[in-house]
Amino acid sequence: MNYQWYPGHMTKAKRMMQENIKLIDLIIEVVDARIPLSSRNPDIDELGRNKARLILLNKSDLADERQNEKWARYFAEKGFHVAKINARTGAGVKGILPVIMEACKEKIERDRRRGIKNRPVRAMVVGIPNVGKSTFINAFAGKACTKTGNKPGVTKGKQWIRINKNVELLDTPGILWPKFEDQSVGAKLAMVGSIKDEILNLEELALELLGCLHTHYEGILAARYEIEESEDRLAMLEGIARNRNCLQKGRELDYGKAANILLEEFRNGKIGRITLEQAEGQEADS
């Protein structure tokens, strides 16, 4: 399956970010802890050169905790400040303010030397669709100040949000990059729900997910769906269809329904805490 999605409003969003980058001190990048690399937009590094950086590993409650720790170290070694959060429940959000102040301490000290007092840190919040960017802002600000939704692409315009006298946030629409050079990146984004299901072949996507789970979390599918795990992904999808009684008229197996169940239960954490990208071996590739 070919994964591509770059609507016109994303071109506009990138242009808006380029125009506003000079106004900000810090880039807060929200990523999905289950796919910490694939949910990063490579354009952000180019846009954010010479700016302080903070990566939020969101949905960390759905990800493998051992991998969360490894990814936090990976990003810290590259010079990013890092925090693990669950924006939906608010877990970890209270601890972000001191991390922001630490990330911007050079800027704060520079202001002090110039006699500038009480100028708030201005941070731009960025992230691809459906990583939980707006949910994080709402949790951090303590009020529903941005519209949220579990459909990719809800945030449309630009808005400044005052957190307190020390910090202001600039929200931006989620943007994907023009083309996935590596189609496995598109597949992982589709698995976690960052690409609209309506434009995907969900049965193919489910087969790819089954391969990932069998490779990295052997036994987890057998435990959840009482199936025999193997390299035969179609046989595993058949097993899930039988286990969940996914039948069409004539008692034929409904693969589409089984695929939907698998994807929904993975996305909701019902299969277990799973990270689709392993931190091991990434240093050699980056």
PDB file of N, CA, C and O in Angstrom, residues 201-234:
ATOM      1  N   ASN A 201      -6.357   1.012   3.066  1.00  0.00           N
ATOM      2  CA  ASN A 201      -6.833  -0.368   3.006  1.00  0.00           C
ATOM      3  C   ASN A 201      -6.545  -0.974   4.383  1.00  0.00           C
ATOM      4  O   ASN A 201      -5.404  -1.336   4.681  1.00  0.00           O
ATOM      5  N   LEU A 202      -7.556  -1.037   5.228  1.00  0.00           N
ATOM      6  CA  LEU A 202      -7.345  -1.432   6.621  1.00  0.00           C
ATOM      7  C   LEU A 202      -6.969  -2.897   6.770  1.00  0.00           C
ATOM      8  O   LEU A 202      -6.287  -3.263   7.730  1.00  0.00           O
ATOM      9  N   GLU A 203      -7.373  -3.724   5.834  1.00  0.00           N
ATOM     10  CA  GLU A 203      -6.976  -5.140   5.919  1.00  0.00           C
ATOM     11  C   GLU A 203      -5.471  -5.276   5.690  1.00  0.00           C
ATOM     12  O   GLU A 203      -4.783  -5.998   6.415  1.00  0.00           O
ATOM     13  N   GLU A 204      -4.945  -4.572   4.690  1.00  0.00           N
ATOM     14  CA  GLU A 204      -3.487  -4.585   4.452  1.00  0.00           C
ATOM     15  C   GLU A 204      -2.740  -4.023   5.651  1.00  0.00           C
ATOM     16  O   GLU A 204      -1.705  -4.554   6.064  1.00  0.00           O
ATOM     17  N   LEU A 205      -3.273  -2.942   6.205  1.00  0.00           N
ATOM     18  CA  LEU A 205      -2.635  -2.307   7.357  1.00  0.00           C
ATOM     19  C   LEU A 205      -2.612  -3.255   8.557  1.00  0.00           C
ATOM     20  O   LEU A 205      -1.601  -3.371   9.269  1.00  0.00           O
ATOM     21  N   ALA A 206      -3.716  -3.958   8.774  1.00  0.00           N
ATOM     22  CA  ALA A 206      -3.787  -4.920   9.876  1.00  0.00           C
ATOM     23  C   ALA A 206      -2.765  -6.038   9.701  1.00  0.00           C
ATOM     24  O   ALA A 206      -2.131  -6.476  10.674  1.00  0.00           O
ATOM     25  N   LEU A 207      -2.573  -6.489   8.474  1.00  0.00           N
ATOM     26  CA  LEU A 207      -1.578  -7.542   8.219  1.00  0.00           C
ATOM     27  C   LEU A 207      -0.173  -7.045   8.555  1.00  0.00           C
ATOM     28  O   LEU A 207       0.641  -7.790   9.127  1.00  0.00           O
ATOM     29  N   GLU A 208       0.115  -5.774   8.216  1.00  0.00           N
ATOM     30  CA  GLU A 208       1.430  -5.220   8.552  1.00  0.00           C
ATOM     31  C   GLU A 208       1.604  -5.117  10.067  1.00  0.00           C
ATOM     32  O   GLU A 208       2.675  -5.401  10.611  1.00  0.00           O
ATOM     33  N   LEU A 209       0.543  -4.699  10.753  1.00  0.00           N
ATOM     34  CA  LEU A 209       0.604  -4.593  12.205  1.00  0.00           C
ATOM     35  C   LEU A 209       0.821  -5.967  12.838  1.00  0.00           C
ATOM     36  O   LEU A 209       1.615  -6.105  13.783  1.00  0.00           O
ATOM     37  N   LEU A 210       0.136  -6.966  12.331  1.00  0.00           N
ATOM     38  CA  LEU A 210       0.316  -8.325  12.851  1.00  0.00           C
ATOM     39  C   LEU A 210       1.777  -8.769  12.725  1.00  0.00           C
ATOM     40  O   LEU A 210       2.329  -9.390  13.645  1.00  0.00           O
ATOM     41  N   GLY A 211       2.405  -8.439  11.592  1.00  0.00           N
ATOM     42  CA  GLY A 211       3.818  -8.783  11.414  1.00  0.00           C
ATOM     43  C   GLY A 211       4.699  -8.111  12.447  1.00  0.00           C
ATOM     44  O   GLY A 211       5.597  -8.744  13.033  1.00  0.00           O
ATOM     45  N   CYS A 212       4.439  -6.820  12.705  1.00  0.00           N
ATOM     46  CA  CYS A 212       5.213  -6.063  13.707  1.00  0.00           C
ATOM     47  C   CYS A 212       5.060  -6.665  15.093  1.00  0.00           C
ATOM     48  O   CYS A 212       6.035  -6.843  15.825  1.00  0.00           O
ATOM     49  N   LEU A 213       3.816  -6.959  15.463  1.00  0.00           N
ATOM     50  CA  LEU A 213       3.547  -7.465  16.807  1.00  0.00           C
ATOM     51  C   LEU A 213       4.166  -8.838  17.004  1.00  0.00           C
ATOM     52  O   LEU A 213       4.735  -9.131  18.065  1.00  0.00           O
ATOM     53  N   HIS A 214       4.073  -9.685  15.995  1.00  0.00           N
ATOM     54  CA  HIS A 214       4.648 -11.029  16.107  1.00  0.00           C
ATOM     55  C   HIS A 214       6.165 -10.958  16.228  1.00  0.00           C
ATOM     56  O   HIS A 214       6.779 -11.717  16.980  1.00  0.00           O
ATOM     57  N   THR A 215       6.777 -10.007  15.508  1.00  0.00           N
ATOM     58  CA  THR A 215       8.243  -9.891  15.531  1.00  0.00           C
ATOM     59  C   THR A 215       8.753  -9.370  16.870  1.00  0.00           C
ATOM     60  O   THR A 215       9.706  -9.912  17.441  1.00  0.00           O
ATOM     61  N   HIS A 216       8.129  -8.301  17.371  1.00  0.00           N
ATOM     62  CA  HIS A 216       8.676  -7.616  18.559  1.00  0.00           C
ATOM     63  C   HIS A 216       8.005  -8.000  19.878  1.00  0.00           C
ATOM     64  O   HIS A 216       8.580  -7.782  20.948  1.00  0.00           O
ATOM     65  N   TYR A 217       6.791  -8.539  19.802  1.00  0.00           N
ATOM     66  CA  TYR A 217       6.058  -8.885  21.028  1.00  0.00           C
ATOM     67  C   TYR A 217       5.441 -10.273  20.875  1.00  0.00           C
ATOM     68  O   TYR A 217       4.236 -10.449  21.022  1.00  0.00           O
ATOM     69  N   GLU A 218       6.293 -11.242  20.595  1.00  0.00           N
ATOM     70  CA  GLU A 218       5.810 -12.601  20.351  1.00  0.00           C
ATOM     71  C   GLU A 218       5.015 -13.111  21.551  1.00  0.00           C
ATOM     72  O   GLU A 218       5.447 -12.974  22.694  1.00  0.00           O
ATOM     73  N   GLY A 219       3.850 -13.654  21.288  1.00  0.00           N
ATOM     74  CA  GLY A 219       2.996 -14.204  22.338  1.00  0.00           C
ATOM     75  C   GLY A 219       1.852 -13.290  22.730  1.00  0.00           C
ATOM     76  O   GLY A 219       0.849 -13.744  23.303  1.00  0.00           O
ATOM     77  N   ILE A 220       1.967 -11.992  22.407  1.00  0.00           N
ATOM     78  CA  ILE A 220       0.949 -11.036  22.842  1.00  0.00           C
ATOM     79  C   ILE A 220      -0.372 -11.245  22.088  1.00  0.00           C
ATOM     80  O   ILE A 220      -1.458 -11.087  22.655  1.00  0.00           O
ATOM     81  N   LEU A 221      -0.280 -11.631  20.818  1.00  0.00           N
ATOM     82  CA  LEU A 221      -1.496 -11.887  20.028  1.00  0.00           C
ATOM     83  C   LEU A 221      -2.154 -13.193  20.456  1.00  0.00           C
ATOM     84  O   LEU A 221      -3.386 -13.281  20.543  1.00  0.00           O
ATOM     85  N   ALA A 222      -1.336 -14.202  20.752  1.00  0.00           N
ATOM     86  CA  ALA A 222      -1.871 -15.481  21.217  1.00  0.00           C
ATOM     87  C   ALA A 222      -2.640 -15.289  22.523  1.00  0.00           C
ATOM     88  O   ALA A 222      -3.715 -15.864  22.722  1.00  0.00           O
ATOM     89  N   ALA A 223      -2.086 -14.449  23.395  1.00  0.00           N
ATOM     90  CA  ALA A 223      -2.728 -14.209  24.689  1.00  0.00           C
ATOM     91  C   ALA A 223      -4.044 -13.454  24.536  1.00  0.00           C
ATOM     92  O   ALA A 223      -5.026 -13.728  25.227  1.00  0.00           O
ATOM     93  N   ARG A 224      -4.088 -12.491  23.611  1.00  0.00           N
ATOM     94  CA  ARG A 224      -5.275 -11.652  23.460  1.00  0.00           C
ATOM     95  C   ARG A 224      -6.391 -12.347  22.677  1.00  0.00           C
ATOM     96  O   ARG A 224      -7.566 -12.234  23.021  1.00  0.00           O
ATOM     97  N   TYR A 225      -6.007 -13.052  21.602  1.00  0.00           N
ATOM     98  CA  TYR A 225      -7.021 -13.556  20.672  1.00  0.00           C
ATOM     99  C   TYR A 225      -7.091 -15.087  20.603  1.00  0.00           C
ATOM    100  O   TYR A 225      -7.854 -15.627  19.798  1.00  0.00           O
ATOM    101  N   GLU A 226      -6.282 -15.769  21.428  1.00  0.00           N
ATOM    102  CA  GLU A 226      -6.283 -17.237  21.460  1.00  0.00           C
ATOM    103  C   GLU A 226      -6.040 -17.823  20.072  1.00  0.00           C
ATOM    104  O   GLU A 226      -6.756 -18.720  19.605  1.00  0.00           O
ATOM    105  N   ILE A 227      -5.032 -17.263  19.404  1.00  0.00           N
ATOM    106  CA  ILE A 227      -4.675 -17.749  18.072  1.00  0.00           C
ATOM    107  C   ILE A 227      -3.264 -18.327  18.117  1.00  0.00           C
ATOM    108  O   ILE A 227      -2.507 -18.089  19.055  1.00  0.00           O
ATOM    109  N   GLU A 228      -2.952 -19.085  17.080  1.00  0.00           N
ATOM    110  CA  GLU A 228      -1.587 -19.599  16.949  1.00  0.00           C
ATOM    111  C   GLU A 228      -0.781 -18.577  16.159  1.00  0.00           C
ATOM    112  O   GLU A 228      -1.149 -18.217  15.043  1.00  0.00           O
ATOM    113  N   GLU A 229       0.292 -18.073  16.765  1.00  0.00           N
ATOM    114  CA  GLU A 229       1.123 -17.078  16.074  1.00  0.00           C
ATOM    115  C   GLU A 229       2.068 -17.768  15.091  1.00  0.00           C
ATOM    116  O   GLU A 229       2.577 -18.859  15.357  1.00  0.00           O
ATOM    117  N   SER A 230       2.297 -17.096  13.965  1.00  0.00           N
ATOM    118  CA  SER A 230       3.196 -17.641  12.943  1.00  0.00           C
ATOM    119  C   SER A 230       3.605 -16.511  12.011  1.00  0.00           C
ATOM    120  O   SER A 230       3.185 -15.364  12.170  1.00  0.00           O
ATOM    121  N   GLU A 231       4.418 -16.853  11.021  1.00  0.00           N
ATOM    122  CA  GLU A 231       4.798 -15.878  10.000  1.00  0.00           C
ATOM    123  C   GLU A 231       3.644 -15.625   9.021  1.00  0.00           C
ATOM    124  O   GLU A 231       3.694 -14.683   8.238  1.00  0.00           O
ATOM    125  N   ASP A 232       2.640 -16.473   9.059  1.00  0.00           N
ATOM    126  CA  ASP A 232       1.488 -16.352   8.156  1.00  0.00           C
ATOM    127  C   ASP A 232       0.512 -15.330   8.744  1.00  0.00           C
ATOM    128  O   ASP A 232      -0.342 -15.662   9.580  1.00  0.00           O
ATOM    129  N   ARG A 233       0.627 -14.091   8.311  1.00  0.00           N
ATOM    130  CA  ARG A 233      -0.180 -13.014   8.888  1.00  0.00           C
ATOM    131  C   ARG A 233      -1.660 -13.160   8.541  1.00  0.00           C
ATOM    132  O   ARG A 233      -2.531 -12.826   9.354  1.00  0.00           O
ATOM    133  N   LEU A 234      -1.940 -13.654   7.343  1.00  0.00           N
ATOM    134  CA  LEU A 234      -3.341 -13.834   6.953  1.00  0.00           C
ATOM    135  C   LEU A 234      -4.011 -14.895   7.840  1.00  0.00           C
ATOM    136  O   LEU A 234      -5.167 -14.728   8.250  1.00  0.00           O
TER     137      LEU A 234
END
